[in-house]
Short mmCIF file of N, CA and C in Angstrom, two decimals:
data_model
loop_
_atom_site.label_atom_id
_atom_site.label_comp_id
_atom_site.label_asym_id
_atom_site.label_seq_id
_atom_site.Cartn_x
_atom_site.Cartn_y
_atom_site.Cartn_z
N UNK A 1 14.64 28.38 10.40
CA UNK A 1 13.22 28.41 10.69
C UNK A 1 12.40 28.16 9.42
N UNK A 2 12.73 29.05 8.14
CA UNK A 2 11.91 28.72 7.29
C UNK A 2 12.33 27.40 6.60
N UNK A 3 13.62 26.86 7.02
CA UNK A 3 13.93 25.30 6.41
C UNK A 3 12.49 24.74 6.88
N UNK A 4 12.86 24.02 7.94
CA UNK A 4 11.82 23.48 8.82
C UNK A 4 10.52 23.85 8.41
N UNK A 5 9.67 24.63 8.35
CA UNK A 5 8.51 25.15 8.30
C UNK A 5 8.15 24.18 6.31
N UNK A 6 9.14 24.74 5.67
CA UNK A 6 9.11 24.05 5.00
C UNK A 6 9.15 22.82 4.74
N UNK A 7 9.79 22.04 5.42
CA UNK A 7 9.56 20.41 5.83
C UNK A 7 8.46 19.71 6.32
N UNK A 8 8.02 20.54 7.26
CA UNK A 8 6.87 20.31 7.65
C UNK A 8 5.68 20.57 6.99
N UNK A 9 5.40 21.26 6.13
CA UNK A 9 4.60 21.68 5.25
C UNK A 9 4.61 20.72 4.15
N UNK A 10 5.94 20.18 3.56
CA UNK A 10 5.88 19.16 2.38
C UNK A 10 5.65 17.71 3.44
N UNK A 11 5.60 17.37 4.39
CA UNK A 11 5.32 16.51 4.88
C UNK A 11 3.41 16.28 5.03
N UNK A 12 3.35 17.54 5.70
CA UNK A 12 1.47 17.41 5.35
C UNK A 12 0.74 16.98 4.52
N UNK A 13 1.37 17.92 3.69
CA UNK A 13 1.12 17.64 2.20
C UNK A 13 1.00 16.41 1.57
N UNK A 14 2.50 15.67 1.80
CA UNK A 14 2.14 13.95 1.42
C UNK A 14 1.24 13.41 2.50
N UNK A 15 1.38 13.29 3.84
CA UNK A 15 0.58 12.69 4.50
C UNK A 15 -1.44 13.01 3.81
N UNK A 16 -1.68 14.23 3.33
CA UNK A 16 -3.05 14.33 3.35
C UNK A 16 -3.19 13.70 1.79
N UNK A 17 -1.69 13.00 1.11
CA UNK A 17 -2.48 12.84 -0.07
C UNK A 17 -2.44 11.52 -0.04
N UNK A 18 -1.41 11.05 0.80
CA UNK A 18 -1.61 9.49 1.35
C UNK A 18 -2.64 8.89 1.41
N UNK A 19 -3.44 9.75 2.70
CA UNK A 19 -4.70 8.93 2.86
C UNK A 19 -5.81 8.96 1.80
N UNK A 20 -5.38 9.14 0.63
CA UNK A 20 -6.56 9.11 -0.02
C UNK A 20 -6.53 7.85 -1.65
N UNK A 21 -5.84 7.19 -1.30
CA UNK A 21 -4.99 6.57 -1.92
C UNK A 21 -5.59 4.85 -1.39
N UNK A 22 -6.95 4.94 -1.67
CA UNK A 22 -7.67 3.61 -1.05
C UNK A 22 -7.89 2.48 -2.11
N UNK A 23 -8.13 3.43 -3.49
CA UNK A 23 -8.48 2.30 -4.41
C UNK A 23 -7.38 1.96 -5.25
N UNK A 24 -5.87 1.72 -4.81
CA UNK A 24 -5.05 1.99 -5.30
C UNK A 24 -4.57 0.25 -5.97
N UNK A 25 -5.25 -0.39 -5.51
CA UNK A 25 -5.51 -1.93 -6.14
C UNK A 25 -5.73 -2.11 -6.97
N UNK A 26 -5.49 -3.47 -7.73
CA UNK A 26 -5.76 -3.61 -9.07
C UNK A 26 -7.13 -4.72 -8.74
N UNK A 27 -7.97 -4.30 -9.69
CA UNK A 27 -9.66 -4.71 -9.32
C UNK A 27 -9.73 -6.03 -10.60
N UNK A 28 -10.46 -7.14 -10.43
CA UNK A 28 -10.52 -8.01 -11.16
C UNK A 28 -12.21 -7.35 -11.70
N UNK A 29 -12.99 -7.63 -12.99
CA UNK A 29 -14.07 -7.20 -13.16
C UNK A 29 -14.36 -8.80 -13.99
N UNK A 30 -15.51 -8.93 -13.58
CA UNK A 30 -16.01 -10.15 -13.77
C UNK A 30 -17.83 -10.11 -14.46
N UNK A 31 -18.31 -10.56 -15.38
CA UNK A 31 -19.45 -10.55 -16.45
C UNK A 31 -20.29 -11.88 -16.52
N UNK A 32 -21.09 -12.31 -15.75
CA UNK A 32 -21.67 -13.67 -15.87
C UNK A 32 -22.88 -13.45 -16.84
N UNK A 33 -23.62 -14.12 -17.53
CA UNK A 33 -24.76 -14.23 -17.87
C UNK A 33 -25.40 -14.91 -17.30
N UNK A 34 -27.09 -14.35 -16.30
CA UNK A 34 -28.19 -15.22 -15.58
C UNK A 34 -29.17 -15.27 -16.19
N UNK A 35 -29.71 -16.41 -15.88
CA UNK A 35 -31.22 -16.89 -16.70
C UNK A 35 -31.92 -15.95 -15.59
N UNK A 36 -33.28 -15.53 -15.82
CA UNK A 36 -34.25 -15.13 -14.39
C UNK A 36 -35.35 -15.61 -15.36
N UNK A 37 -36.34 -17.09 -14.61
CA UNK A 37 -37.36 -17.39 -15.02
C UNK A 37 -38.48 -16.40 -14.04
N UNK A 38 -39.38 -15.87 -14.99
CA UNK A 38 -40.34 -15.18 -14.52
C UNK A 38 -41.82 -15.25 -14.92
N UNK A 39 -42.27 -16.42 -14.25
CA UNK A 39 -43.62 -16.75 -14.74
C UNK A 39 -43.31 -18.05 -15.54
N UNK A 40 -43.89 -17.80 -17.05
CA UNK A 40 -43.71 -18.16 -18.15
C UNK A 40 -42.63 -18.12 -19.00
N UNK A 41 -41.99 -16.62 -18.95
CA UNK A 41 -41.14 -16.79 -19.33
C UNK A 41 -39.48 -16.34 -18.77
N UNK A 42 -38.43 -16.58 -19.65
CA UNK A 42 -37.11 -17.02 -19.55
C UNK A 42 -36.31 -15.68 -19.82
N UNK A 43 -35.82 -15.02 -19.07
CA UNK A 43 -35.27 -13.40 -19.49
C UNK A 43 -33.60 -13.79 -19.04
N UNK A 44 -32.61 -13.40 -19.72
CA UNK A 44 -31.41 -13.00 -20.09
C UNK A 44 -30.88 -11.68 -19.83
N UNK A 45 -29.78 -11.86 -18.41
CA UNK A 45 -29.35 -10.81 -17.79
C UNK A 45 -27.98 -11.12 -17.68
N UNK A 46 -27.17 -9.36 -18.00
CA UNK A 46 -25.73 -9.87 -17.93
C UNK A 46 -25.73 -8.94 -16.25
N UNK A 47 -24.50 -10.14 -15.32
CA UNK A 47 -24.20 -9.47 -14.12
C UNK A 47 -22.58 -9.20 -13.88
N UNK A 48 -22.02 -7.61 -13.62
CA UNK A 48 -21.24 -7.48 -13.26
C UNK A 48 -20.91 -7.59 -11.95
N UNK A 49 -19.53 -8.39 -11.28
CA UNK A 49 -19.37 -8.21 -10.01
C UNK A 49 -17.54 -7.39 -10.46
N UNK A 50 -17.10 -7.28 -8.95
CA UNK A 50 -15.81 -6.47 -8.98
C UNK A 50 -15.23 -7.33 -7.58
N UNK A 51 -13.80 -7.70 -8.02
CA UNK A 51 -13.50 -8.35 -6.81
C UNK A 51 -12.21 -7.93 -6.44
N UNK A 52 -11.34 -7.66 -5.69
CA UNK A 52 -10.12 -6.95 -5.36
C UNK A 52 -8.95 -8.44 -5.90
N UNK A 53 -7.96 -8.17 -6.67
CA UNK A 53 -6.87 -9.19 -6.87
C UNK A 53 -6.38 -9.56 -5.59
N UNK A 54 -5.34 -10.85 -5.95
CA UNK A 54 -4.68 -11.20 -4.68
C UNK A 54 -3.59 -9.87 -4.47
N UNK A 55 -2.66 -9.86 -5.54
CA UNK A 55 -1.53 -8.89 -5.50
C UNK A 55 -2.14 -7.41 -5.06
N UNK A 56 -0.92 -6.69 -4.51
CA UNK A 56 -1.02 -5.22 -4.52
C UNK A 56 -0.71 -4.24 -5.09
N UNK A 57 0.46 -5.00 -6.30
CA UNK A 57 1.02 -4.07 -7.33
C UNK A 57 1.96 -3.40 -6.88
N UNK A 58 2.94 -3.62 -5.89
CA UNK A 58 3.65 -3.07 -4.98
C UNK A 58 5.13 -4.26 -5.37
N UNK A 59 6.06 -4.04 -5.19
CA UNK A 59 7.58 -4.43 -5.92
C UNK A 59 8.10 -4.68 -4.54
N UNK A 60 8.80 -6.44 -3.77
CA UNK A 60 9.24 -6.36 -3.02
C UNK A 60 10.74 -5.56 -3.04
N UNK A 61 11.13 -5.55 -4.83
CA UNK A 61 12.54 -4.90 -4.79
C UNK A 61 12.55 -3.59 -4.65
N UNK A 62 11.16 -3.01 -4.79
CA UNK A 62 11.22 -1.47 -4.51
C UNK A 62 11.20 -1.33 -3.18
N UNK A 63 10.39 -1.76 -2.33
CA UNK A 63 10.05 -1.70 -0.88
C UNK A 63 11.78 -2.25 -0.05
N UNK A 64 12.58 -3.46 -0.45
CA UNK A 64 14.21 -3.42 -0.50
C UNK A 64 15.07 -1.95 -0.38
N UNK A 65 14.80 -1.53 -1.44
CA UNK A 65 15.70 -0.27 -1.93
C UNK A 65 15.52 0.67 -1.34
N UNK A 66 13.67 0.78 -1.09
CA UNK A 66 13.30 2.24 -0.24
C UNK A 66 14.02 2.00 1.17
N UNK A 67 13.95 0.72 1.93
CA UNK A 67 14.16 0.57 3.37
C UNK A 67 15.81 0.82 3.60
N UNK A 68 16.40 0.43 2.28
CA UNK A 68 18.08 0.84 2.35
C UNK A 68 17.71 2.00 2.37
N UNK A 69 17.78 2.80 1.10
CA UNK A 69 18.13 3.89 1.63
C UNK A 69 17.33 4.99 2.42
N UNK A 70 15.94 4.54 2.14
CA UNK A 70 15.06 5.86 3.10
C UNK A 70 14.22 5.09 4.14
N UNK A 71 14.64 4.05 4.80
CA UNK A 71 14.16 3.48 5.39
C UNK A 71 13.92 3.68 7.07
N UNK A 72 15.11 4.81 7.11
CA UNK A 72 15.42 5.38 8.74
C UNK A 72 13.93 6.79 8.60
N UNK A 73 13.48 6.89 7.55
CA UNK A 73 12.62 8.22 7.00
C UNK A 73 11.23 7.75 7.46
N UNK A 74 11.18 6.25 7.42
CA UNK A 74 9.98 5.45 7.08
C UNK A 74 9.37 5.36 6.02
N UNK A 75 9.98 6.10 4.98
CA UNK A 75 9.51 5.86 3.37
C UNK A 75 9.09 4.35 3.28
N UNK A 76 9.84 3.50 3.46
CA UNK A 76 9.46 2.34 3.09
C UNK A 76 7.83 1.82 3.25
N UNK A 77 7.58 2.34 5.09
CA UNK A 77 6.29 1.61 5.32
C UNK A 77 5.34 2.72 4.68
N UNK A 78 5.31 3.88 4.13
CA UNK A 78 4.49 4.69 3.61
C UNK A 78 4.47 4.04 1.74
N UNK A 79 5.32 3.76 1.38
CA UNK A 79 5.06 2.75 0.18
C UNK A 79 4.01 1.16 0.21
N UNK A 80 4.35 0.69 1.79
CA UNK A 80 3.58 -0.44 1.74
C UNK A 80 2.28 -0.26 2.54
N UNK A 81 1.74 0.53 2.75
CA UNK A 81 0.63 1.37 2.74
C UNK A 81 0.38 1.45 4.47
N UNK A 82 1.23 1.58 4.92
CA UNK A 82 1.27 1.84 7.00
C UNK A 82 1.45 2.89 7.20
N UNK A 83 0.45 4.04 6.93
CA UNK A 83 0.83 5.57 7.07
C UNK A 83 1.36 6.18 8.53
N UNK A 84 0.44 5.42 9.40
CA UNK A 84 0.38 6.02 10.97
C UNK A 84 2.10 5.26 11.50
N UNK A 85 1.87 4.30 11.34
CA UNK A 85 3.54 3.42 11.09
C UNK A 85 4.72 4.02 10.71
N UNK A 86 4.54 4.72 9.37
CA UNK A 86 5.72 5.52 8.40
C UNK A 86 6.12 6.70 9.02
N UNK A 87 4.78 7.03 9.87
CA UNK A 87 4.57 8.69 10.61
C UNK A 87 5.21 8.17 11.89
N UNK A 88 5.26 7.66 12.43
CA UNK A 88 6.02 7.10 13.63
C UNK A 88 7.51 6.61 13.64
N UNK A 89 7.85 5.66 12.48
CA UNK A 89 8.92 5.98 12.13
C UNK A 89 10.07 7.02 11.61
N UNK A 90 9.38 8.35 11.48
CA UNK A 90 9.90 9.27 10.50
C UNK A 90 10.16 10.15 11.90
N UNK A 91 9.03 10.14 13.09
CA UNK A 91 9.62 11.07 14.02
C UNK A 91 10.52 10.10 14.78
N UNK A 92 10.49 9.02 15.00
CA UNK A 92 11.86 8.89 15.90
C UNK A 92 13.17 8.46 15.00
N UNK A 93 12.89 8.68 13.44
CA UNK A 93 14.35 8.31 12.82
C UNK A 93 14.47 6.86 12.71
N UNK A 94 13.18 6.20 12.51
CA UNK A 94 13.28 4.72 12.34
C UNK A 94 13.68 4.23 13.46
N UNK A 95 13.35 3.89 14.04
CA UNK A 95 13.25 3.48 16.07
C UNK A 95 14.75 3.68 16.65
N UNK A 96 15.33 4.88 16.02
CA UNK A 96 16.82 5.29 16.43
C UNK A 96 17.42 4.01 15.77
N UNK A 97 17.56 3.47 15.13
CA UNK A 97 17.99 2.47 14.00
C UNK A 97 17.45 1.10 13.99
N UNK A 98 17.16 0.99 15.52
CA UNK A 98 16.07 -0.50 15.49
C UNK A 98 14.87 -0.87 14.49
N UNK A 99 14.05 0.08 14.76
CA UNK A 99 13.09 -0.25 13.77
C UNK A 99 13.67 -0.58 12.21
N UNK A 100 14.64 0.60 11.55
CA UNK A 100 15.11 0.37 10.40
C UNK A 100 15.76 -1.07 10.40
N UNK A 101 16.54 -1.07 11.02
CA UNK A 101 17.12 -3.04 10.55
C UNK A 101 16.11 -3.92 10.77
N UNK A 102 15.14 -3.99 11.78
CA UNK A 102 14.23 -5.04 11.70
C UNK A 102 12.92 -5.00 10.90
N UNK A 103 12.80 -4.16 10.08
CA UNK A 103 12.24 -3.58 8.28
C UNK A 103 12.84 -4.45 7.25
N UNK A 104 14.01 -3.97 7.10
CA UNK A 104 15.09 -4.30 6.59
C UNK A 104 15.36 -5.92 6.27
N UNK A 105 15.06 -6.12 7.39
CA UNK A 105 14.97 -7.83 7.43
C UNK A 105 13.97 -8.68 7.32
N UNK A 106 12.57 -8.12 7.66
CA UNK A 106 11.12 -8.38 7.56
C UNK A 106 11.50 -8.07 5.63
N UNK A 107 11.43 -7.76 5.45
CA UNK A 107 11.25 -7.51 3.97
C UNK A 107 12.43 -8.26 3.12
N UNK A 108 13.15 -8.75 3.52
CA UNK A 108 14.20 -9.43 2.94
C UNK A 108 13.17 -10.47 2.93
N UNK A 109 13.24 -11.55 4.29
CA UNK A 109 12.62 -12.49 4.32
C UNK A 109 11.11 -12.81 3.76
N UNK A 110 10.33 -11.54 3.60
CA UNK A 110 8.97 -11.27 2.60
C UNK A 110 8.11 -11.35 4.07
N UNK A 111 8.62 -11.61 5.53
CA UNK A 111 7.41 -11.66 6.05
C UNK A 111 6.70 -9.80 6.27
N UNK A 112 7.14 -9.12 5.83
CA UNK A 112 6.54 -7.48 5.98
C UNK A 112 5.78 -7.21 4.83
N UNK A 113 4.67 -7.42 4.69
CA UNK A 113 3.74 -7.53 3.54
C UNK A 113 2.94 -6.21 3.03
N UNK A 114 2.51 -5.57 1.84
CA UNK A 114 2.13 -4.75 1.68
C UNK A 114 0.47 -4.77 2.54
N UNK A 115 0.19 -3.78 2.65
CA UNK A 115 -1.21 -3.83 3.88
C UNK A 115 -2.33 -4.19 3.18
N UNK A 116 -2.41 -3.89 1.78
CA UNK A 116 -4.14 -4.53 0.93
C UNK A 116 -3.63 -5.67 0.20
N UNK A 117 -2.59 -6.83 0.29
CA UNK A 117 -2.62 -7.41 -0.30
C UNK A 117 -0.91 -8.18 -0.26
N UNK A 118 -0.59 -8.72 -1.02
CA UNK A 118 0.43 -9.36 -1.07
C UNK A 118 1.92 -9.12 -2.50
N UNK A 119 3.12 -8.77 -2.28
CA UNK A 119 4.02 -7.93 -3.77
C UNK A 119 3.60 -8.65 -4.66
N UNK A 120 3.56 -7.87 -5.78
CA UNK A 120 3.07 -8.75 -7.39
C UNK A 120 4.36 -9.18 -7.40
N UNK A 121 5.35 -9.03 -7.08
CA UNK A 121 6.75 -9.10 -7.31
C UNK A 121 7.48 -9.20 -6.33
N UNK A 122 8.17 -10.33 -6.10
CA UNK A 122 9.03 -11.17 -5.16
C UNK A 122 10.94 -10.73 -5.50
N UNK A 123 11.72 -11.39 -4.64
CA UNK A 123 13.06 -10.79 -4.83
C UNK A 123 13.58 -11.78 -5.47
#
């Protein structure tokens, strides 16, 4: 009983720290200089914008390794940012092994993509 209770408790735990884990991208920051004519005269303004990269910073060989071995857990899709997914996989044991091999193989082939973006790192 207190196993369990305990499992479930370290499971919350990651799940509530999961979701908070939004800006976890790598941000491009970008500095233009604009003219603004005003009137007569000519004023000099610097503008920052912020734009999200292509990559996600996410390792297709890590997301590989997690789905071998903790992949029946759903670790894997909780690395590539599918929480409600990972949580679904984890209670039925990775779709009683279906889901795990067809992970397994989505990610071999690269079509199982991290969710904000695309692996900085290929196999």
């Amino acid at each position: 009983m207190k196993k369990s209770l305990t499992i479930y408790a370290f499971l919350v735990a990651f799940l509530a720290f999961s979701f908070n884990a939004e800006a976890s991208f790598p941000v491009k920051k970008k500095t233009k200089t604009v003219e603004v004519v005003k009137g007569d005269k000519v004023e000099k303004s610097e503008v920052t914008t912020f734009s999200s990269a292509a990559s996600s910073g996410k390792s297709q060989t890590t997301a590989l390794l997690l789905s071998i071995f903790l992949g029946g857990l759903g670790i894997d899709r909780f690395y590539l940012g599918y929480t409600l997914l990972g949580v679904l996989k984890l209670i039925t044991l990775g779709g009683f092994g279906i889901w795990y091999i067809i992970d397994l193989i989505m990610i071999i082939t690269g079509d199982l993509q991290p969710k904000n973006g695309s692996y900085s790192e290929t196999l």
